[in-house]
Each structure stands twice: as C-alpha cells, then as structure tokens.
mmCIF file of C-alpha atoms in Angstrom:
data_model
loop_
_atom_site.group_PDB
_atom_site.id
_atom_site.type_symbol
_atom_site.label_atom_id
_atom_site.label_comp_id
_atom_site.label_asym_id
_atom_site.label_seq_id
_atom_site.Cartn_x
_atom_site.Cartn_y
_atom_site.Cartn_z
ATOM 1 C CA MET A 1 230.748 362.841 168.633
ATOM 2 C CA THR A 2 229.840 359.300 169.601
ATOM 3 C CA SER A 3 228.941 356.642 167.057
ATOM 4 C CA LYS A 4 227.503 353.167 167.204
ATOM 5 C CA THR A 5 225.610 350.914 164.844
ATOM 6 C CA LEU A 6 221.977 350.176 165.585
ATOM 7 C CA ALA A 7 220.298 347.357 163.680
ATOM 8 C CA ARG A 8 216.559 347.893 163.416
ATOM 9 C CA ALA A 9 213.793 345.599 162.270
ATOM 10 C CA GLY A 10 211.405 346.371 159.434
ATOM 11 C CA PHE A 11 211.907 346.894 155.705
ATOM 12 C CA GLY A 12 215.053 344.746 156.078
ATOM 13 C CA ALA A 13 217.132 347.872 156.683
ATOM 14 C CA ALA A 14 219.880 348.863 159.074
ATOM 15 C CA LEU A 15 219.953 352.200 160.798
ATOM 16 C CA ILE A 16 223.401 353.610 161.433
ATOM 17 C CA ALA A 17 223.119 356.104 164.210
ATOM 18 C CA ILE A 18 225.733 358.757 164.845
ATOM 19 C CA LEU A 19 224.544 360.449 167.963
ATOM 20 C CA ALA A 20 226.072 363.629 169.305
ATOM 21 C CA GLY A 21 225.623 365.884 172.296
ATOM 22 C CA ALA A 22 227.970 366.313 175.211
ATOM 23 C CA ALA A 23 224.974 367.286 177.345
ATOM 24 C CA PHE A 24 223.722 363.685 177.032
ATOM 25 C CA ALA A 25 227.007 361.961 177.890
ATOM 26 C CA GLU A 26 226.925 358.615 179.666
ATOM 27 C CA ASP A 27 227.779 360.236 182.994
ATOM 28 C CA ALA A 28 225.013 362.851 182.667
ATOM 29 C CA PRO A 29 222.429 362.845 185.476
ATOM 30 C CA LYS A 30 219.423 360.618 184.872
ATOM 31 C CA LEU A 31 216.177 362.263 183.829
ATOM 32 C CA THR A 32 214.145 362.062 187.011
ATOM 33 C CA ASP A 33 210.966 362.963 185.114
ATOM 34 C CA LEU A 34 211.233 359.575 183.421
ATOM 35 C CA THR A 35 212.865 357.614 186.228
ATOM 36 C CA PRO A 36 212.173 358.979 189.714
ATOM 37 C CA ASP A 37 213.921 355.944 191.258
ATOM 38 C CA GLY A 38 216.920 356.050 188.903
ATOM 39 C CA LYS A 39 216.098 352.687 187.326
ATOM 40 C CA ASP A 40 215.075 351.739 183.791
ATOM 41 C CA ALA A 41 211.635 353.081 182.882
ATOM 42 C CA CYS A 42 208.952 351.805 180.526
ATOM 43 C CA PHE A 43 205.942 353.488 178.976
ATOM 44 C CA GLY A 44 203.536 351.983 176.478
ATOM 45 C CA ARG A 45 200.157 351.930 174.826
ATOM 46 C CA ILE A 46 198.219 349.545 172.609
ATOM 47 C CA TYR A 47 195.422 351.241 170.687
ATOM 48 C CA ASP A 48 192.125 349.391 170.420
ATOM 49 C CA ALA A 49 190.000 348.951 167.312
ATOM 50 C CA ALA A 50 187.640 351.780 168.253
ATOM 51 C CA HIS A 51 190.494 354.302 168.530
ATOM 52 C CA LEU A 52 192.059 353.201 165.248
ATOM 53 C CA LYS A 53 188.695 353.393 163.492
ATOM 54 C CA ALA A 54 188.255 356.961 164.746
ATOM 55 C CA HIS A 55 191.793 357.856 163.574
ATOM 56 C CA PRO A 56 192.125 356.344 160.069
ATOM 57 C CA ASN A 57 195.386 358.231 159.421
ATOM 58 C CA GLN A 58 197.134 356.725 162.436
ATOM 59 C CA LYS A 59 199.187 353.700 161.408
ATOM 60 C CA VAL A 60 200.739 352.968 164.809
ATOM 61 C CA GLU A 61 198.839 350.319 166.734
ATOM 62 C CA ARG A 62 201.416 349.674 169.472
ATOM 63 C CA ILE A 63 204.025 352.078 170.860
ATOM 64 C CA PHE A 64 206.529 351.611 173.689
ATOM 65 C CA PHE A 65 209.261 353.859 175.033
ATOM 66 C CA HIS A 66 212.117 352.457 177.130
ATOM 67 C CA TYR A 67 214.560 354.678 179.022
ATOM 68 C CA GLY A 68 217.715 353.016 180.319
ATOM 69 C CA HIS A 69 219.849 350.074 179.279
ATOM 70 C CA ASP A 70 219.670 348.733 175.724
ATOM 71 C CA PRO A 71 216.643 346.401 175.522
ATOM 72 C CA VAL A 72 217.374 345.272 171.953
ATOM 73 C CA SER A 73 220.930 343.980 171.630
ATOM 74 C CA HIS A 74 221.722 340.400 172.537
ATOM 75 C CA PRO A 75 225.020 339.053 173.874
ATOM 76 C CA ASN A 76 227.180 338.368 170.837
ATOM 77 C CA GLU A 77 230.709 337.398 169.886
ATOM 78 C CA GLU A 78 232.243 340.858 170.258
ATOM 79 C CA PRO A 79 233.781 341.795 173.598
ATOM 80 C CA SER A 80 231.441 343.959 175.638
ATOM 81 C CA SER A 81 232.202 347.667 175.515
ATOM 82 C CA GLY A 82 230.293 348.299 178.719
ATOM 83 C CA PRO A 83 226.856 349.862 179.222
ATOM 84 C CA SER A 84 225.001 351.161 176.202
ATOM 85 C CA ASP A 85 225.452 354.847 175.430
ATOM 86 C CA TYR A 86 221.824 355.098 174.329
ATOM 87 C CA THR A 87 219.289 356.290 176.840
ATOM 88 C CA GLY A 88 216.012 356.279 174.900
ATOM 89 C CA PHE A 89 214.503 353.529 172.757
ATOM 90 C CA MET A 90 211.158 353.671 170.973
ATOM 91 C CA ALA A 91 209.378 350.746 169.301
ATOM 92 C CA THR A 92 206.256 351.103 167.175
ATOM 93 C CA THR A 93 204.151 348.489 165.444
ATOM 94 C CA VAL A 94 201.902 349.651 162.633
ATOM 95 C CA ARG A 95 198.602 348.019 161.693
ATOM 96 C CA ASP A 96 198.939 344.474 160.342
ATOM 97 C CA ALA A 97 202.730 344.396 160.983
ATOM 98 C CA LYS A 98 204.101 341.239 162.602
ATOM 99 C CA LYS A 99 206.817 342.948 164.644
ATOM 100 C CA PRO A 100 207.958 346.430 165.677
ATOM 101 C CA GLU A 101 210.399 348.844 164.166
ATOM 102 C CA TRP A 102 212.624 350.752 166.551
ATOM 103 C CA VAL A 103 215.071 353.595 167.004
ATOM 104 C CA GLY A 104 217.409 354.631 169.784
ATOM 105 C CA GLY A 105 219.012 357.924 170.739
ATOM 106 C CA TRP A 106 220.232 360.381 173.325
ATOM 107 C CA CYS A 107 217.604 362.013 175.534
ATOM 108 C CA GLY A 108 218.142 365.117 177.616
ATOM 109 C CA LYS A 109 217.004 368.636 178.442
ATOM 110 C CA ASP A 110 218.322 371.746 176.753
ATOM 111 C CA ASP A 111 216.968 373.652 179.740
ATOM 112 C CA PRO A 112 217.196 371.804 183.089
ATOM 113 C CA GLN A 113 214.160 373.751 184.343
ATOM 114 C CA SER A 114 212.022 372.784 181.349
ATOM 115 C CA GLY A 115 209.554 369.929 181.420
ATOM 116 C CA GLU A 116 210.406 369.008 177.819
ATOM 117 C CA ILE A 117 212.922 366.280 177.008
ATOM 118 C CA HIS A 118 214.496 366.132 173.567
ATOM 119 C CA CYS A 119 215.610 362.800 172.073
ATOM 120 C CA GLY A 120 217.934 363.115 169.103
ATOM 121 C CA MET A 121 219.269 360.696 166.515
ATOM 122 C CA GLU A 122 221.908 360.718 163.783
ATOM 123 C CA CYS A 123 222.588 363.742 161.605
ATOM 124 C CA ASP A 124 220.880 366.041 164.129
ATOM 125 C CA ARG A 125 217.530 364.371 163.488
ATOM 126 C CA THR A 126 214.815 364.336 166.134
ATOM 127 C CA MET A 127 213.409 361.086 167.438
ATOM 128 C CA ALA A 128 210.774 362.762 169.621
ATOM 129 C CA THR A 129 210.007 365.340 172.263
ATOM 130 C CA LEU A 130 208.891 363.894 175.600
ATOM 131 C CA LYS A 131 206.926 365.296 178.486
ATOM 132 C CA VAL A 132 205.600 363.608 181.617
ATOM 133 C CA ASP A 133 202.252 364.909 182.868
ATOM 134 C CA GLU A 134 201.000 365.211 186.430
ATOM 135 C CA LYS A 135 199.568 361.680 186.294
ATOM 136 C CA GLY A 136 202.905 360.173 185.253
ATOM 137 C CA ARG A 137 201.867 359.573 181.653
ATOM 138 C CA LEU A 138 204.379 360.183 178.858
ATOM 139 C CA THR A 139 203.427 362.344 175.881
ATOM 140 C CA ILE A 140 205.510 361.729 172.753
ATOM 141 C CA SER A 141 205.393 364.444 170.111
ATOM 142 C CA ASP A 142 207.445 365.763 167.175
ATOM 143 C CA VAL A 143 207.595 362.249 165.673
ATOM 144 C CA GLY A 144 208.488 362.633 162.003
ATOM 145 C CA ARG A 145 206.741 360.562 159.382
ATOM 146 C CA ASP A 146 210.170 359.589 158.053
ATOM 147 C CA LEU A 147 211.388 358.310 161.448
ATOM 148 C CA TYR A 148 212.403 354.947 159.972
ATOM 149 C CA LEU A 149 213.402 356.230 156.530
ATOM 150 C CA ASP A 150 216.550 357.791 155.148
ATOM 151 C CA VAL A 151 216.920 361.541 154.882
ATOM 152 C CA GLY A 152 215.345 362.695 151.606
ATOM 153 C CA ALA A 153 213.216 359.545 151.279
ATOM 154 C CA GLU A 154 210.154 361.520 150.190
ATOM 155 C CA ASP A 155 211.902 362.788 147.061
ATOM 156 C CA GLU A 156 213.570 359.437 146.425
ATOM 157 C CA LEU A 157 210.514 357.221 146.825
ATOM 158 C CA GLY A 158 207.882 359.428 145.300
ATOM 159 C CA GLU A 159 204.627 360.504 146.922
ATOM 160 C CA LYS A 160 202.769 357.187 146.716
ATOM 161 C CA GLU A 161 205.577 354.920 147.954
ATOM 162 C CA TYR A 162 206.559 357.400 150.654
ATOM 163 C CA ALA A 163 202.988 357.409 151.953
ATOM 164 C CA ARG A 164 203.069 353.609 152.087
ATOM 165 C CA GLN A 165 206.375 353.317 153.962
ATOM 166 C CA ALA A 166 206.195 356.408 156.195
ATOM 167 C CA LEU A 167 204.244 356.779 159.403
ATOM 168 C CA GLY A 168 200.721 358.186 159.155
ATOM 169 C CA THR A 169 199.737 361.815 159.322
ATOM 170 C CA GLU A 170 198.154 361.204 162.755
ATOM 171 C CA ASP A 171 201.146 359.341 164.197
ATOM 172 C CA ASP A 172 202.109 361.984 166.738
ATOM 173 C CA GLY A 173 201.049 363.215 170.160
ATOM 174 C CA PHE A 174 201.017 359.710 171.663
ATOM 175 C CA ARG A 175 200.087 359.453 175.344
ATOM 176 C CA LEU A 176 201.647 356.430 177.034
ATOM 177 C CA ASP A 177 201.067 354.902 180.472
ATOM 178 C CA ARG A 178 203.906 353.937 182.778
ATOM 179 C CA MET A 179 204.391 350.164 182.723
ATOM 180 C CA PRO A 180 206.673 347.539 184.321
ATOM 181 C CA THR A 181 210.100 347.362 182.647
ATOM 182 C CA GLU A 182 209.446 343.693 181.870
ATOM 183 C CA THR A 183 206.635 344.825 179.568
ATOM 184 C CA CYS A 184 209.071 346.864 177.470
ATOM 185 C CA LYS A 185 211.613 344.035 177.454
ATOM 186 C CA ALA A 186 208.942 341.680 176.131
ATOM 187 C CA GLU A 187 207.901 344.194 173.461
ATOM 188 C CA PHE A 188 211.456 344.842 172.253
ATOM 189 C CA ALA A 189 212.096 341.079 172.268
ATOM 190 C CA ARG A 190 209.521 340.818 169.455
ATOM 191 C CA ILE A 191 211.959 342.662 167.172
ATOM 192 C CA ASP A 192 214.566 339.904 167.109
ATOM 193 C CA PRO A 193 213.428 336.860 169.103
ATOM 194 C CA VAL A 194 216.162 334.817 170.728
ATOM 195 C CA ASP A 195 216.286 331.107 169.907
ATOM 196 C CA PRO A 196 216.877 329.516 173.328
ATOM 197 C CA ALA A 197 218.279 326.402 171.640
ATOM 198 C CA LEU A 198 221.315 328.443 170.532
ATOM 199 C CA GLY A 199 222.439 329.019 174.091
ATOM 200 C CA PRO A 200 225.157 331.529 175.046
ATOM 201 C CA PRO A 201 227.626 332.940 172.494
ATOM 202 C CA LEU A 202 230.745 330.949 171.673
ATOM 203 C CA ARG A 203 232.868 333.562 173.442
ATOM 204 C CA GLU A 204 231.091 332.655 176.695
ATOM 205 C CA ARG A 205 230.955 328.941 176.045
ATOM 206 C CA LEU A 206 234.614 328.608 175.071
ATOM 207 C CA LYS A 207 237.130 330.019 177.551
ATOM 208 C CA PRO A 208 240.475 331.655 176.614
ATOM 209 C CA ASP A 209 242.487 329.267 178.796
ATOM 210 C CA GLN A 210 240.599 326.044 178.054
ATOM 211 C CA PRO A 211 240.953 323.669 175.094
ATOM 212 C CA PHE A 212 238.001 322.603 172.981
ATOM 213 C CA CYS A 213 237.278 320.143 170.211
ATOM 214 C CA TYR A 214 234.395 320.061 167.717
ATOM 215 C CA GLY A 215 234.111 317.825 164.710
ATOM 216 C CA ARG A 216 232.241 315.489 162.468
ATOM 217 C CA ASP A 217 232.924 312.228 160.642
ATOM 218 C CA TYR A 218 230.827 311.690 157.529
ATOM 219 C CA ASP A 219 229.775 308.121 156.882
ATOM 220 C CA ALA A 220 229.419 306.380 153.551
ATOM 221 C CA ALA A 221 225.668 306.973 153.414
ATOM 222 C CA HIS A 222 226.090 310.736 153.866
ATOM 223 C CA LEU A 223 228.861 310.939 151.285
ATOM 224 C CA ALA A 224 226.819 308.900 148.821
ATOM 225 C CA SER A 225 223.929 311.349 149.183
ATOM 226 C CA HIS A 226 226.303 314.338 148.824
ATOM 227 C CA PRO A 227 228.530 313.454 145.866
ATOM 228 C CA ASP A 228 229.783 317.053 145.611
ATOM 229 C CA GLN A 229 231.176 317.075 149.156
ATOM 230 C CA SER A 230 234.911 316.510 149.416
ATOM 231 C CA THR A 231 235.251 316.557 153.228
ATOM 232 C CA ARG A 232 235.347 313.172 154.939
ATOM 233 C CA THR A 233 236.327 314.278 158.456
ATOM 234 C CA ILE A 234 236.727 317.708 160.040
ATOM 235 C CA ARG A 235 237.952 318.937 163.426
ATOM 236 C CA VAL A 236 238.009 322.476 164.849
ATOM 237 C CA PHE A 237 240.025 322.825 168.026
ATOM 238 C CA ARG A 238 242.285 324.744 170.364
ATOM 239 C CA GLY A 239 244.997 322.667 171.972
ATOM 240 C CA PRO A 240 248.242 323.303 173.892
ATOM 241 C CA VAL A 241 249.879 325.251 171.043
ATOM 242 C CA GLU A 242 246.910 327.580 170.542
ATOM 243 C CA LEU A 243 246.439 328.066 174.288
ATOM 244 C CA ALA A 244 250.116 328.938 174.748
ATOM 245 C CA SER A 245 249.954 331.424 171.880
ATOM 246 C CA PHE A 246 247.010 333.267 173.427
ATOM 247 C CA ALA A 247 248.508 333.143 176.933
ATOM 248 C CA ARG A 248 251.622 334.810 175.530
ATOM 249 C CA ASP A 249 250.129 337.404 173.159
ATOM 250 C CA GLY A 250 246.370 337.539 173.748
ATOM 251 C CA ASP A 251 244.172 339.810 175.843
ATOM 252 C CA PRO A 252 241.432 337.903 177.709
ATOM 253 C CA ALA A 253 239.387 341.113 177.980
ATOM 254 C CA ASN A 254 239.113 341.162 174.180
ATOM 255 C CA TRP A 255 238.428 337.452 173.762
ATOM 256 C CA PRO A 256 238.075 335.946 171.163
ATOM 257 C CA SER A 257 240.071 338.568 169.223
ATOM 258 C CA GLY A 258 243.535 337.165 168.582
ATOM 259 C CA ALA A 259 242.547 333.581 169.366
ATOM 260 C CA ASP A 260 244.136 330.900 167.189
ATOM 261 C CA ILE A 261 242.171 327.823 166.185
ATOM 262 C CA ALA A 262 243.247 324.778 164.213
ATOM 263 C CA VAL A 263 241.168 323.033 161.554
ATOM 264 C CA SER A 264 242.094 319.504 160.494
ATOM 265 C CA VAL A 265 240.455 317.724 157.567
ATOM 266 C CA THR A 266 240.610 314.569 155.520
ATOM 267 C CA THR A 267 238.962 314.256 152.128
ATOM 268 C CA ARG A 268 237.723 311.612 149.732
ATOM 269 C CA GLN A 269 240.817 312.237 147.655
ATOM 270 C CA LYS A 270 243.370 312.342 150.520
ATOM 271 C CA SER A 271 243.116 310.208 153.639
ATOM 272 C CA ALA A 272 246.093 311.996 155.213
ATOM 273 C CA GLU A 273 245.043 314.690 157.676
ATOM 274 C CA VAL A 274 245.840 318.298 156.770
ATOM 275 C CA THR A 275 245.805 321.037 159.423
ATOM 276 C CA GLN A 276 245.527 324.800 158.973
ATOM 277 C CA ILE A 277 245.775 327.512 161.641
ATOM 278 C CA TYR A 278 243.387 330.483 161.664
ATOM 279 C CA SER A 279 243.397 333.663 163.742
ATOM 280 C CA CYS A 280 239.931 334.744 164.922
ATOM 281 C CA GLU A 281 238.099 337.815 166.117
ATOM 282 C CA GLY A 282 234.552 338.420 167.259
ATOM 283 C CA GLU A 283 232.280 340.038 164.706
ATOM 284 C CA ALA A 284 228.587 340.463 165.572
ATOM 285 C CA ASP A 285 227.183 336.923 166.012
ATOM 286 C CA GLN A 286 230.181 335.058 164.595
ATOM 287 C CA TRP A 287 233.926 334.528 164.816
ATOM 288 C CA ARG A 288 235.704 335.613 161.635
ATOM 289 C CA CYS A 289 238.829 333.479 161.323
ATOM 290 C CA THR A 290 241.593 334.264 158.820
ATOM 291 C CA ALA A 291 244.056 331.655 157.583
ATOM 292 C CA SER A 292 247.474 332.142 159.195
ATOM 293 C CA ALA A 293 250.973 331.344 157.978
ATOM 294 C CA LYS A 294 252.232 330.775 161.531
ATOM 295 C CA MET A 295 252.835 327.067 161.028
ATOM 296 C CA SER A 296 252.883 326.807 157.231
ATOM 297 C CA ALA A 297 254.747 328.367 154.321
ATOM 298 C CA PHE A 298 252.616 329.710 151.465
ATOM 299 C CA SER A 299 253.531 330.922 147.992
ATOM 300 C CA CYS A 300 250.611 333.393 148.060
ATOM 301 C CA ASP A 301 248.929 335.886 150.383
ATOM 302 C CA ILE A 302 246.293 333.933 152.319
ATOM 303 C CA ALA A 303 245.047 336.885 154.363
ATOM 304 C CA ALA A 304 241.735 336.876 152.461
ATOM 305 C CA LYS A 305 241.069 333.202 153.219
ATOM 306 C CA GLU A 306 238.384 333.344 155.908
ATOM 307 C CA ILE A 307 236.043 330.929 157.622
ATOM 308 C CA TYR A 308 233.254 331.802 160.090
ATOM 309 C CA LEU A 309 232.194 330.111 163.310
ATOM 310 C CA ARG A 310 228.760 330.498 164.871
ATOM 311 C CA ARG A 311 226.941 328.820 167.721
ATOM 312 C CA GLY A 312 224.494 326.177 166.607
ATOM 313 C CA VAL A 313 221.487 324.644 168.333
ATOM 314 C CA ASN A 314 221.902 322.375 171.343
ATOM 315 C CA GLY A 315 225.621 322.975 171.851
ATOM 316 C CA THR A 316 226.765 322.491 168.259
ATOM 317 C CA MET A 317 229.066 324.788 166.287
ATOM 318 C CA MET A 318 228.431 325.957 162.729
ATOM 319 C CA LEU A 319 231.382 326.515 160.393
ATOM 320 C CA ALA A 320 230.876 328.438 157.153
ATOM 321 C CA ASN A 321 233.360 328.207 154.282
ATOM 322 C CA PRO A 322 231.930 330.504 151.593
ATOM 323 C CA ASN A 323 235.158 331.127 149.656
ATOM 324 C CA ASN A 324 237.293 327.961 149.519
ATOM 325 C CA SER A 325 239.217 328.746 152.693
ATOM 326 C CA LEU A 326 239.559 325.237 154.158
ATOM 327 C CA PRO A 327 242.597 323.011 153.478
ATOM 328 C CA ILE A 328 240.457 320.571 151.499
ATOM 329 C CA VAL A 329 242.101 322.407 148.561
ATOM 330 C CA ASP A 330 245.477 324.086 148.091
ATOM 331 C CA LEU A 331 244.745 327.610 149.324
ATOM 332 C CA CYS A 332 247.128 329.059 146.706
ATOM 333 C CA SER A 333 245.691 327.148 143.761
ATOM 334 C CA LYS A 334 243.305 328.394 141.094
ATOM 335 C CA VAL A 335 240.749 325.953 142.464
ATOM 336 C CA ALA A 336 240.646 328.025 145.655
ATOM 337 C CA ASP A 337 239.739 331.240 143.841
ATOM 338 C CA GLY A 338 236.155 332.453 144.183
ATOM 339 C CA LYS A 339 233.125 331.052 145.950
ATOM 340 C CA THR A 340 232.914 327.477 147.208
ATOM 341 C CA MET A 341 231.037 325.617 144.475
ATOM 342 C CA SER A 342 231.087 322.183 146.156
ATOM 343 C CA ASP A 343 228.979 320.973 149.103
ATOM 344 C CA ASP A 344 231.790 321.969 151.488
ATOM 345 C CA LYS A 345 230.194 325.300 152.430
ATOM 346 C CA VAL A 346 228.574 324.740 155.825
ATOM 347 C CA TYR A 347 229.274 322.212 158.579
ATOM 348 C CA ARG A 348 227.362 321.425 161.760
ATOM 349 C CA LEU A 349 229.978 320.234 164.246
ATOM 350 C CA GLU A 350 229.419 318.316 167.482
ATOM 351 C CA PRO A 351 231.464 318.778 170.677
ATOM 352 C CA MET A 352 233.999 315.962 171.042
ATOM 353 C CA LEU A 353 236.541 314.734 173.569
ATOM 354 C CA GLN A 354 239.812 316.598 173.272
ATOM 355 C CA SER A 355 241.511 313.327 172.376
ATOM 356 C CA ALA A 356 239.532 313.314 169.105
ATOM 357 C CA CYS A 357 241.419 316.455 168.083
ATOM 358 C CA THR A 358 244.909 315.368 169.119
ATOM 359 C CA PRO A 359 247.193 315.619 166.073
#
C-alpha cells in the first residue's frame, strides 16, 4: 500500500489519501486511451448558463481532469521524493464558488481489453470511471456525491447540511473535451495560487555548502512603537562551523534536513550578543528548527524549543517564534514556558553581508 498526503482546497479541509493497487504502480504502462503520445493529458468542460438552467440539480460549473504529473503541488522545503505517484487528478468548481476542489488517485484498467478506466482513492473509494469515446472526448461517471466529504458524512451532517455540502444529484456523466495541458495547469493553479514575490523555496535559495546571513536591526522609532518587543537585533546565519558540521554529517540529497543554523540576538535588557544553535529539517513550506545543545550546556531538555523559517517576499526570510524558543529569554526558565506573549513572535529578516553575522 502506498500513502501520501494530498491537501485539497474547499471547506478548509485536508484530504489524506491512502491509495492502493499494485496494478497502478508507478512503473505501470501509461493508459494510451488517455495519452496516445505518452505525455500528460488534459480534458475539461465549462458549462454555460443555458445548460445549468436546464439541469438545476447539477452543481458543477467547471470540471477538469488531468492525467500525468502532479499539477497541484508546489516546490516546497521538503526534499523531492521524485515523480508523483498519482496519475489522475480531477478539479471541479461548483456554482458561485471562487476556486475548485480537487482529488487525486490511481487510474488503471482491471481488464486491459476493456475501454473502462477505474480511478480509485483512499479506503477503496472510487473517484470516477473514465471512458474515451471515438471522438476523443472523456466521459466521467460513477462520481459520488460525497467525493469531497468524509466517509459517513451523510449520517454525520444530517440530510439538509449534506445536501448543501455534497455534489448535486446530476453531477455525474460528465463529457469533457481534450484540451492543451496548459489549460489544466492554469485551472489547477486556481486552487492555491503562487505568489511570485515569494520566489523559490529556501532550500533552493540557500545551498548546503554556502554561508548565508539574514538579520534586522530595530531602531528607536520601531522599538518605541512596539514597547512589548524585547529584541533589538537579530541574525540568522550559517557560517564556517555550521558548514563544516553539515559537510561532515549531512546528506545534500536531503537538504535542509540536518542543517545547523545559528541565531544571535541582543535585547533591550542585554546589549551583549547571545547565540543559539538550531538543527533544521524541511517541513511543507517551512524549515522547522529545534534548539540544539551542541555548543551550550542546558539544565533542561530543550528539544521542544522550535522556531520556523519561511521564505518571505522579495528575498526576505520570515522567522516565527510561537513558543519562546529564541535566546531573548533563558530557554530553561519559567518565562520560556508556553506561548510567546511579547511582540517577539514574527520577524521579517533581510539578506545581509556575511560579515554582519560574524561572531
């Protein structure tokens, strides 16, 4: 059994797909019905007002089916695990919705001689049955009303709420036209639009064998307008020590997992610089960095002291400190217990010359 997490838009939910079926393994032959040339394939249809008026129980206004590489996921901070295992992706937009919902799953034939293609999802659920007609159009059938809902949702939600959240009673038997793959990419991009100002992930921007330095110095005007902020200066960097550590023990293929970073701060209360080492790993769209005792002795277990790094707009770096995990406080003190109550929660850091981060 193969498993992978799929985040889907709509209702603010996440769909965790556990997809099985050795017949649909990654090295299985491509479905030539869908892709005669062996490349990604796209089918879609947008229903006009006249059709929707004639079918009042059809909620779906737009429907697209993509066969091939994952059109939804964006490059993130986790090392790539190679090509997506999913072969079929379907996106539907119901009337008056601002963006699509989507599902992904394995697609294959139980009988190689059959014209029917079955696409399955988690828990042996069916996404759809597909068939390509003589004109190259794709018919999508066996679409359950609870496609985007949990198993047993009808009993849980009650009849009225289920009818509101589920697909319509006429949302089946869709006939889609073959379209350019760019059309599907554009449609799936509506699910989670990329902010071009964010640029590439940190793991691409920052190289395993290269130093970096980000920081910020807060002036008197800023501190006066933020009386609950303790931080006066902050630096986040990798220098010779951190580079040597990764060169010795790290695996560049799994970058940034195992990467050490240093964070140096001064505060209103203490002008002397304090530095703490953290060990990071990629986690979705952020680096999760745990305080390390490599260069410091602690009277407590600091393994739960975590900060988070994310890419910011226009080359900046965002640092989140939700639970008092920066050395602006004694990490073993009672003050460090619980959520950060001061204004030292989030920092927008600018790239700096490496000399600005030299201890």
